[in-house]
XYZ file of C-alpha atoms in Angstrom:
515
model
C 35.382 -4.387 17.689
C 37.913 -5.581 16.462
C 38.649 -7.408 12.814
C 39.568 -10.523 14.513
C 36.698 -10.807 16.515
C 34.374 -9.978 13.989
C 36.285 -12.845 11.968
C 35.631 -15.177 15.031
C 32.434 -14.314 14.722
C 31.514 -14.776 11.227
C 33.469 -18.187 11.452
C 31.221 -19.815 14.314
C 27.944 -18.885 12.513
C 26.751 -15.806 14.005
C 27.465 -13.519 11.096
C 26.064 -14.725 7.886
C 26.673 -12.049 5.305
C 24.583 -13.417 2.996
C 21.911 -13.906 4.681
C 18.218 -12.510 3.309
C 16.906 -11.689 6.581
C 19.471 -9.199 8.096
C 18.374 -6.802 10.568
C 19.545 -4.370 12.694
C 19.730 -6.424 15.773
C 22.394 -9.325 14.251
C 24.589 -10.030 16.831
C 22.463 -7.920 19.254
C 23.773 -10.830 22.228
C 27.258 -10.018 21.303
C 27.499 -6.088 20.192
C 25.012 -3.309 21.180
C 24.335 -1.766 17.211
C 26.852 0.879 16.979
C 29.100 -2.136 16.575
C 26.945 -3.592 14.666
C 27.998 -1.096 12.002
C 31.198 -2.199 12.799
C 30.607 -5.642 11.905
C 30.141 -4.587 8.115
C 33.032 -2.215 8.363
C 35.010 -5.078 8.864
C 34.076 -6.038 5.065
C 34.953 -2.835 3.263
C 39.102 -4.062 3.430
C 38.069 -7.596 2.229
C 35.868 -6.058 -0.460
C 38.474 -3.159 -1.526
C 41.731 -4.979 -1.260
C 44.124 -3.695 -3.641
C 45.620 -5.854 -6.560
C 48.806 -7.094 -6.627
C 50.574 -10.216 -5.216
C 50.868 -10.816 -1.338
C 53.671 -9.548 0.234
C 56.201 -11.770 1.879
C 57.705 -8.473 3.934
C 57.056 -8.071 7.496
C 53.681 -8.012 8.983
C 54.261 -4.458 10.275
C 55.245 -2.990 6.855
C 52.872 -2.014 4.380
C 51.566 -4.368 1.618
C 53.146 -4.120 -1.439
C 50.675 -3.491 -4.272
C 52.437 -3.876 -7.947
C 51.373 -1.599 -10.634
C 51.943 -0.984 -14.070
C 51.235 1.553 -16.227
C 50.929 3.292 -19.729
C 51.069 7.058 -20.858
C 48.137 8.316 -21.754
C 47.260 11.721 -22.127
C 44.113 12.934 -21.242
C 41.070 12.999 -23.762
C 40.452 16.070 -26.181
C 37.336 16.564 -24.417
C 38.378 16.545 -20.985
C 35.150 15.107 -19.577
C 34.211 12.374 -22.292
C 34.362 9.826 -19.859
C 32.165 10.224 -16.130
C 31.877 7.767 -13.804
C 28.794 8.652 -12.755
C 25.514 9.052 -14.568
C 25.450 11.933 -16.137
C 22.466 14.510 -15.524
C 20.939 14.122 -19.355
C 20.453 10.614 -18.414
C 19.029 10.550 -15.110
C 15.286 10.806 -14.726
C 12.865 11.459 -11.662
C 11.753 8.901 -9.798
C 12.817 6.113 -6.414
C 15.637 3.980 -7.913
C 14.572 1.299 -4.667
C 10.877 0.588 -6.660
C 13.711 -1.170 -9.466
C 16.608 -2.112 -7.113
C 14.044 -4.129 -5.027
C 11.878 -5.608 -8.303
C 15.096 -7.262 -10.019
C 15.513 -10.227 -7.836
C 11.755 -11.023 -7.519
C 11.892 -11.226 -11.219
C 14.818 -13.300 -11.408
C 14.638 -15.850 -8.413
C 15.689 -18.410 -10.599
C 18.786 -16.889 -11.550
C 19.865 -15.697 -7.992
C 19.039 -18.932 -6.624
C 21.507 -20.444 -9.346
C 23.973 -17.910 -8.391
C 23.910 -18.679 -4.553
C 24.080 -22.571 -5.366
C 27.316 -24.719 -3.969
C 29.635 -23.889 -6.950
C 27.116 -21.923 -8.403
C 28.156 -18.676 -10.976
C 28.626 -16.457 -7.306
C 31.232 -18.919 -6.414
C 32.791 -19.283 -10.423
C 32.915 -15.569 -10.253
C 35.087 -15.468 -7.066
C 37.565 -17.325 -7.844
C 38.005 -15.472 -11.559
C 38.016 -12.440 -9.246
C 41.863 -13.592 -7.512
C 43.608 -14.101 -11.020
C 45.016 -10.998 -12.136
C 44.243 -9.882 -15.513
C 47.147 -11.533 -17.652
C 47.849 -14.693 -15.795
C 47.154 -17.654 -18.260
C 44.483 -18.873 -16.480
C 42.329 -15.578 -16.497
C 40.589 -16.357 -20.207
C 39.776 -19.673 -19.090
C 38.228 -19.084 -15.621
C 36.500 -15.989 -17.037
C 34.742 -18.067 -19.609
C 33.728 -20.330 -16.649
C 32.467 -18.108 -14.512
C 30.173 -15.947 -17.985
C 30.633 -12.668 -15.891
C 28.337 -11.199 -18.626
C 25.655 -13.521 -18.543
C 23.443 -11.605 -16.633
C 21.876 -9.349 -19.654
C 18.711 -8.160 -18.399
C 19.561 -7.536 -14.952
C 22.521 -5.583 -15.875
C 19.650 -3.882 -18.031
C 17.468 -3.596 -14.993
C 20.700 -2.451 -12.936
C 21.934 0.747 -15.313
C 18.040 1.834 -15.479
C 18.080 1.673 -11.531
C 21.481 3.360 -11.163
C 20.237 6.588 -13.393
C 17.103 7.552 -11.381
C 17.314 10.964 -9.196
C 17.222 9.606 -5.707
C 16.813 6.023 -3.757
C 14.657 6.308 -0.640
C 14.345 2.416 0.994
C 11.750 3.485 3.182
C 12.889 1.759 6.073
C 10.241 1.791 9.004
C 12.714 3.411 11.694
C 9.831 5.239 13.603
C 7.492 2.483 13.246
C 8.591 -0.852 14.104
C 11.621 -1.753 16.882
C 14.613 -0.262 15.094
C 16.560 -3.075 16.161
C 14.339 -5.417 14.306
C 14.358 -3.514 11.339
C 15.177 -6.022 8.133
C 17.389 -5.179 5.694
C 16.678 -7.688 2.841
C 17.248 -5.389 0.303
C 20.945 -4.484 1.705
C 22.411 -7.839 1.168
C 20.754 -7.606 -2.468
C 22.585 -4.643 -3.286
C 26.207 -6.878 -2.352
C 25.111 -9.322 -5.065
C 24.516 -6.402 -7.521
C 28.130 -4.460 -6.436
C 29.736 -8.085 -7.082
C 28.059 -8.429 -10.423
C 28.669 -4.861 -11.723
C 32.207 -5.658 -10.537
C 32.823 -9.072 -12.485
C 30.740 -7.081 -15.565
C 33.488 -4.416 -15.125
C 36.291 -6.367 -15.303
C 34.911 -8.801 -18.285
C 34.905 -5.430 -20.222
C 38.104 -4.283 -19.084
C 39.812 -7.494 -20.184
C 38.221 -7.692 -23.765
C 39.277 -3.907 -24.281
C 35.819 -2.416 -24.298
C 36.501 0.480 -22.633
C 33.429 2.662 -23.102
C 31.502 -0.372 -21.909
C 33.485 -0.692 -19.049
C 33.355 3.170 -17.832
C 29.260 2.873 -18.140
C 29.556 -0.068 -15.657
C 31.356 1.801 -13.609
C 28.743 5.078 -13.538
C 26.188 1.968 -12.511
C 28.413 0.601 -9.491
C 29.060 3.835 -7.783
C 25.548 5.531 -8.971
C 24.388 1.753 -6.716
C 27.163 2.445 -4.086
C 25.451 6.210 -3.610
C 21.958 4.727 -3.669
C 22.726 2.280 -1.069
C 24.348 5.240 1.014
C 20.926 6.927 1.177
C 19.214 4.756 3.486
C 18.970 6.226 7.077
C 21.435 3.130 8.765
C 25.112 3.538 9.193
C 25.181 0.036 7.821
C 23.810 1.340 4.387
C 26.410 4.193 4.447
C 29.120 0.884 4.758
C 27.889 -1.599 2.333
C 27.343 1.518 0.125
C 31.644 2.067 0.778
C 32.048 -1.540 0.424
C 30.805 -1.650 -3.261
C 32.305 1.851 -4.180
C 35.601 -0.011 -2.851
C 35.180 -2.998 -4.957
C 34.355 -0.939 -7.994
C 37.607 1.530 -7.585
C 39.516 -1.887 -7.846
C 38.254 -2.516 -10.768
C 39.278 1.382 -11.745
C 42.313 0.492 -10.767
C 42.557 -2.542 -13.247
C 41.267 -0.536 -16.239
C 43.621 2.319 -16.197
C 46.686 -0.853 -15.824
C 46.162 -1.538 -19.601
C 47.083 -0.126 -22.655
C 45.183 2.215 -24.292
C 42.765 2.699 -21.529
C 41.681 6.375 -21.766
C 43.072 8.530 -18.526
C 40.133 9.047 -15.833
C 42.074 11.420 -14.214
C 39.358 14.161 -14.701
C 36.585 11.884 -14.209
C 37.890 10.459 -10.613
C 37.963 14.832 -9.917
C 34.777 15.269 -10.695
C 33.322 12.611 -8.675
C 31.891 13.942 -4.982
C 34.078 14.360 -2.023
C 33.171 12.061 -0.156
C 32.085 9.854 -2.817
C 30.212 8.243 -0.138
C 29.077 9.779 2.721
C 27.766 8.656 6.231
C 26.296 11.670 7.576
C 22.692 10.110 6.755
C 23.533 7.244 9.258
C 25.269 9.478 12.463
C 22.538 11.663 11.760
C 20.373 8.160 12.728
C 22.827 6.948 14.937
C 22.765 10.156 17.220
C 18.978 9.057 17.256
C 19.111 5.448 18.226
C 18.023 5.670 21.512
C 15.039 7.207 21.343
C 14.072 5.291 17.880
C 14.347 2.191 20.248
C 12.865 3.492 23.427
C 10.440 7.050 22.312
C 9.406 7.719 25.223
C 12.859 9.004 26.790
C 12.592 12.095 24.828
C 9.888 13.531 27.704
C 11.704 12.497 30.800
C 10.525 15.863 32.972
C 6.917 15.368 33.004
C 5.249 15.847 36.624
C 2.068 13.788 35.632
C 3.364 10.333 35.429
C 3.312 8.210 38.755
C 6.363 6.046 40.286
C 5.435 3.112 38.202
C 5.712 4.739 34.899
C 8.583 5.773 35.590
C 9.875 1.892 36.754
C 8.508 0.686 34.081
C 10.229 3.373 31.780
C 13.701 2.619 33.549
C 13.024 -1.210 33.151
C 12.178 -1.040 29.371
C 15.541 0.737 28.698
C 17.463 -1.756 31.049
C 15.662 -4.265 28.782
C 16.898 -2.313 25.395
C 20.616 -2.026 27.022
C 21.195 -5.638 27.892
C 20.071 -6.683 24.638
C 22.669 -4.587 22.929
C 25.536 -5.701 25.602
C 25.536 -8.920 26.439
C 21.850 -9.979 25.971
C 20.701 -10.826 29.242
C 17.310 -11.897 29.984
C 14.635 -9.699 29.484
C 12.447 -11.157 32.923
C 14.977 -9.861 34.473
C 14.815 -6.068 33.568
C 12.700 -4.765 36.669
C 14.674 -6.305 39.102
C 18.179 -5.120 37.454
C 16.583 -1.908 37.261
C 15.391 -1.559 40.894
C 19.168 -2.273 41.491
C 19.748 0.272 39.130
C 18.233 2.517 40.898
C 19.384 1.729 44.141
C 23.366 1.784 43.464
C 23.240 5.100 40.797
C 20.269 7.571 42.523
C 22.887 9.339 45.062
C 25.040 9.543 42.089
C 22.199 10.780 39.574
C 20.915 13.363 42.233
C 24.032 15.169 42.694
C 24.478 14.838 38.697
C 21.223 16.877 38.560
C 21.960 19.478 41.480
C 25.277 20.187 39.500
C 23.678 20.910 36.100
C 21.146 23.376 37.766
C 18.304 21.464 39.601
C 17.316 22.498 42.925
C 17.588 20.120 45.269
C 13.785 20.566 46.068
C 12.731 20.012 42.578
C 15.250 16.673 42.507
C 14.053 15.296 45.930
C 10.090 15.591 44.669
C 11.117 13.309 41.927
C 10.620 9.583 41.997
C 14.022 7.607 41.934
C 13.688 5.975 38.944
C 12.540 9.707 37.492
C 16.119 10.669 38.750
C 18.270 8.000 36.869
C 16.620 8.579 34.053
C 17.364 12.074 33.579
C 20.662 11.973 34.822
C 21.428 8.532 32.404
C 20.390 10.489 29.638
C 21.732 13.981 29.653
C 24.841 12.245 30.455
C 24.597 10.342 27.241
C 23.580 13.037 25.376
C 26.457 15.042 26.358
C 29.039 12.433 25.575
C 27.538 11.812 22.268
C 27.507 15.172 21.491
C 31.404 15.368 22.226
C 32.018 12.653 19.845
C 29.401 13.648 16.945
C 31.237 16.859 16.952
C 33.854 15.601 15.394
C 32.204 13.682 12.828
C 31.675 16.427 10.353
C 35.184 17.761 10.312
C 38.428 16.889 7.794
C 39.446 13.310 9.125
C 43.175 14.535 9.886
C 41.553 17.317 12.265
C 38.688 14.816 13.242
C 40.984 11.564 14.254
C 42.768 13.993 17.077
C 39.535 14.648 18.663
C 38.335 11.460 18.084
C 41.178 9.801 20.158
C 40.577 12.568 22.475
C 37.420 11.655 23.344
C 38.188 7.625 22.930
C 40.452 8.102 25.757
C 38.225 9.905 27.697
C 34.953 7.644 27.585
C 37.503 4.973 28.586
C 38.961 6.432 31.582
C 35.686 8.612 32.622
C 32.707 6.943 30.985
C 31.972 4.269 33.072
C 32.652 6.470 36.129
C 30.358 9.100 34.956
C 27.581 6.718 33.649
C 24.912 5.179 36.051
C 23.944 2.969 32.946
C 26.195 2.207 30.193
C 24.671 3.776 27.085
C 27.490 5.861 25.659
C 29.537 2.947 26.622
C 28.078 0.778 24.894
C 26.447 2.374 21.843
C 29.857 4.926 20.910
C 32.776 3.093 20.392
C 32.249 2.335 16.830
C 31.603 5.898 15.195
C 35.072 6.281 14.876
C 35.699 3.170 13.220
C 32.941 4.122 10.356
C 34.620 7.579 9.909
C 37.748 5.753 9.154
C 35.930 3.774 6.698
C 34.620 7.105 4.672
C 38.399 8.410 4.286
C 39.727 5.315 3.475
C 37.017 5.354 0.353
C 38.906 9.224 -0.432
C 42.008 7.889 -0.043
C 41.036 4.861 -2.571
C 39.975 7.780 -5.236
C 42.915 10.096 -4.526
C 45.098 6.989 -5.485
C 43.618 6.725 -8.608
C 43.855 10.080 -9.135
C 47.846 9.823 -8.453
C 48.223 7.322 -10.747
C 46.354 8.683 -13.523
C 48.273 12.056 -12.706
C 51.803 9.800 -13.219
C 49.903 8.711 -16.966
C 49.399 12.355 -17.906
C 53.386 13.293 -16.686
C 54.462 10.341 -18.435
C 52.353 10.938 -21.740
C 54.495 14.359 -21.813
C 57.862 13.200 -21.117
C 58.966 10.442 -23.235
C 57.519 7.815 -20.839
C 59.294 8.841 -17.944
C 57.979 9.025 -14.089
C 58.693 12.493 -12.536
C 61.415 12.428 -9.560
C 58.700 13.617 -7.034
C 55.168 14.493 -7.631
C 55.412 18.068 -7.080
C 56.722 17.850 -11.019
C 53.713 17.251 -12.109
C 52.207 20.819 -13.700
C 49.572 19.385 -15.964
C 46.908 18.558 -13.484
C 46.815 19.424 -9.349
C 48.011 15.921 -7.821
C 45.733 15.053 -4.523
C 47.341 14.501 -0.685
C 46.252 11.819 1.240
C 43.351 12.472 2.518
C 43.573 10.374 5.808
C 46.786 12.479 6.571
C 45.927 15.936 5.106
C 49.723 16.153 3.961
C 51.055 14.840 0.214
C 51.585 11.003 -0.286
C 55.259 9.722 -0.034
C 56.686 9.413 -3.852
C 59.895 8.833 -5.013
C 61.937 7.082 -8.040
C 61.563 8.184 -11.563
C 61.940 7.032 -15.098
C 60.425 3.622 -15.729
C 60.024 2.638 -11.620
C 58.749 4.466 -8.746
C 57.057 4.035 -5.196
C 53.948 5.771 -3.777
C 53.392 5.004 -0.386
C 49.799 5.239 0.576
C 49.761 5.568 4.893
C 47.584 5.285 7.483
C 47.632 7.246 10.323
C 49.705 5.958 13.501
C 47.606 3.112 15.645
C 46.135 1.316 12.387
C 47.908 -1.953 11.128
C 49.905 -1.391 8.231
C 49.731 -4.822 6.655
C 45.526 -3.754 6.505
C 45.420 -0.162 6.200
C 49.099 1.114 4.159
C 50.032 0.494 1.083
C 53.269 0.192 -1.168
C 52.688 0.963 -4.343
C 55.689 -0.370 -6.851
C 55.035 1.290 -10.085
C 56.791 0.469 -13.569
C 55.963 2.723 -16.489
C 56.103 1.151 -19.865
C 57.000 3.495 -22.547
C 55.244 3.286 -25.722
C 56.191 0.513 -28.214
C 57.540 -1.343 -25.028
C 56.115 -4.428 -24.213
């Protein structure tokens, strides 16, 4: 899906972000729920965007992103500062049991915060002034970023227990229908952490600040562990707003360098595998009883009925069609697809004897889902490999299920439910590629501590510390200038839209004693 539509979307009412009672299913008339996932995706850009002012270039270059820095060496102890909890401070226990309790204790101040011009709204709009502009001190003191004391309390106890398991009921109840309360929480707490953050960063308390940090992305990882894909991309969607604040703090002077604290952080910081591991699942979550399809004991109307219940699931993830009229959309089904699904089965190995005993509806079953399975399995593949290698066969296989999918399919599952993996594997690299910034431009700190000042000519210069490529390209990011100005160019790969996805980074170094 694309961002526009899920824009469109969101702007005639049938995405409400903010909404307590999120489920699985939102949007289930307009997206089946791999896109669904992509719906939330389609926050992580709004939620990350970089700092600087808007470009006036050309939509189809890059946006420009203005940076300055300071040179800072890196601390005598090279891991003083972490940015997440460290292991002397975390302690057993499920981190959910607290994440969950904190806004039934404090209903009065959420409700404040979600009010028309309420301290959500206050904090916003103190969010788009950059640090420095004259009206940053005043706004900030409007919007009391830090006058949230206990739940912040509440928040770094929560964000230093072991492990976070939401307990979702995704083999108990309609997965579809599954509500996700507690996921939309978790946005108000990233947002919070992130205004706490930058309240910290601006008053020079930079101890302070790096402990909010170890909360945000300790809260991003939590949120990550839930079994969804959409908690592995509100989980990148607060990581994303807290590396902007990262990038903030190491903008001012004196901030200590992070450079070994963004390496030490986990590659990727946060991962999805948790959610394709569900996703790969989703069918039979929703409809169980597909996983025995070559039972000889059932009669012909189990078997209708079992063909009827998954037309049912389908058009409720396409285009939500009405469910009374399943059985006779399925009976059609079955009429157009069986010659199609019998010589499917002959192919893979099925006698012909064996496939002719079988009821029809028997027949489009097994041949709908071993199809589905086998498509999936082409595109899950790539999943778990480097995104440079991954994107190739991804677009491989995009391609293909465009030109062969519907062709091959008697029903449109892989159709409908595996267009969007590729979209969330974007997401997870483009959360690397956030950190391996970071790590560039503390890298440029630690050159410039060193040399007088200076920027090196090209980044291979740098000796003190390895400098990271870009992740999304597996190749080194695009550098050049030197002395007090340089430009990093921060690509995406070919097919994404530069103005969204590519950065140009304008970088001024200010030599000590300079203002």
């Amino acid at each position: 899906m694309k961002p526009r539509r899920v824009r469109a979307l969101h702007a005639r009412g049938l995405v409400d972000w903010r909404s307590p009672q999120l489920t699985l299913s939102v949007c289930a008339k307009h997206a089946p729920y791999g896109l669904v996932a992509a719906l939330v995706l389609a926050l992580v850009p709004l939620a990350g965007a970089q700092s600087g002012e808007p470009s006036k270039e050309d939509p189809q270059r890059p946006k420009t992103v203005r940076i300055v820095l300071h040179p800072q060496a890196e601390a005598r102890a090279a891991l003083k500062y972490r940015l997440l909890p460290p292991v002397s401070e975390r302690r057993p226990g499920n981190a959910a049991v607290l994440w969950n309790r904190i806004p039934a204790e404090q209903t009065q101040f959420f409700t404040q915060f979600h009010a028309k011009d309420g301290q959500g709204e206050k904090i916003e709009r103190w969010l788009e002034v950059p640090l420095g502009d004259p009206r940053e001190k005043e706004l900030r003191k409007e919007a009391n970023p830090l006058g949230a004391g206990v739940i912040f309390q509440d928040m770094d106890r929560a964000a230093r227990f072991e492990h976070c398991d939401w307990q979702l009921p995704i083999r108990d109840e309609p997965f579809l229908s599954i509500r996700l309360p507690e996921l939309q929480q978790t946005r108000v707490y990233g947002r919070l952490l992130a205004a706490k953050a930058r309240a910290e960063v601006a008053e020079g308390r930079f101890d302070d600040a790096v402990r909010t940090f170890q909360t945000a992305y300790s809260l991003a990882r939590h949120v990550a562990e839930g079994p969804t894909l959409i908690n592995g991309l509100v989980g990148i969607a607060i990581a994303s707003i807290t590396s902007k604040r990262v990038e903030e703090f190491i903008q001012q002077p004196g901030a200590p360098n992070l450079y070994w604290a963004l390496s030490s952080l986990p590659r990727p910081l946060i991962s999805i595998r948790r959610g394709i591991e569900t996703e790969m699942e989703v069918l039979y979550f929703s409809c169980p009883e597909l996983r025995d399809l070559d039972r000889k004991d059932r009669s012909p109307e189990y078997w209708r009925r079992t063909l009827a219940n998954l037309f049912r699931t389908v058009a409720q993830w396409g285009d939500g069609g009405p469910s009374d009229q399943s059985s006779a959309a399925a009976a059609a089904l079955a009429l157009n697809g069986y010659p199609q699904a019998k010589k499917g089965l002959i192919e893979r190995g099925r006698s012909p004897e064996e496939v002719e005993a079988m009821p029809v509806p028997q027949v489009i079953l097994l041949y709908a889902i071993q199809t589905y399975e086998e498509l999936r399995d082409e595109q899950s593949k790539w999943i778990f490999v480097p995104y440079p290698k991954a994107r190739e066969g991804l677009q491989r296989f995009e391609k293909k299920l465009r030109d062969e999918g519907r062709r091959r399919e008697v029903m449109p599952l892989a159709s409908l439910l595996l267009p969007a993996i590729s979209s969330v594997k974007f997401a997870e690299v483009r959360g690397e590629r956030e950190i391996a910034v970071l790590q560039v431009l503390e890298a440029l700190r630690l050159y410039a501590a060193s040399h007088g000042g200076r920027l090196p000519e090209k980044l291979a210069d740098i000796t003190e510390v390895p400098v990271p490529e870009n992740p999304m390209l597996g190749e080194p990011f695009v550098y050049h200038g030197g002395g007090e100005a340089a430009v990093l160019e921060v690509l995406s790969p070919p097919g994404y839209e530069p103005r969204s996805y590519s950065f140009r980074y304008e970088i001024r170094m200010v030599p000590q004693g300079k203002p």
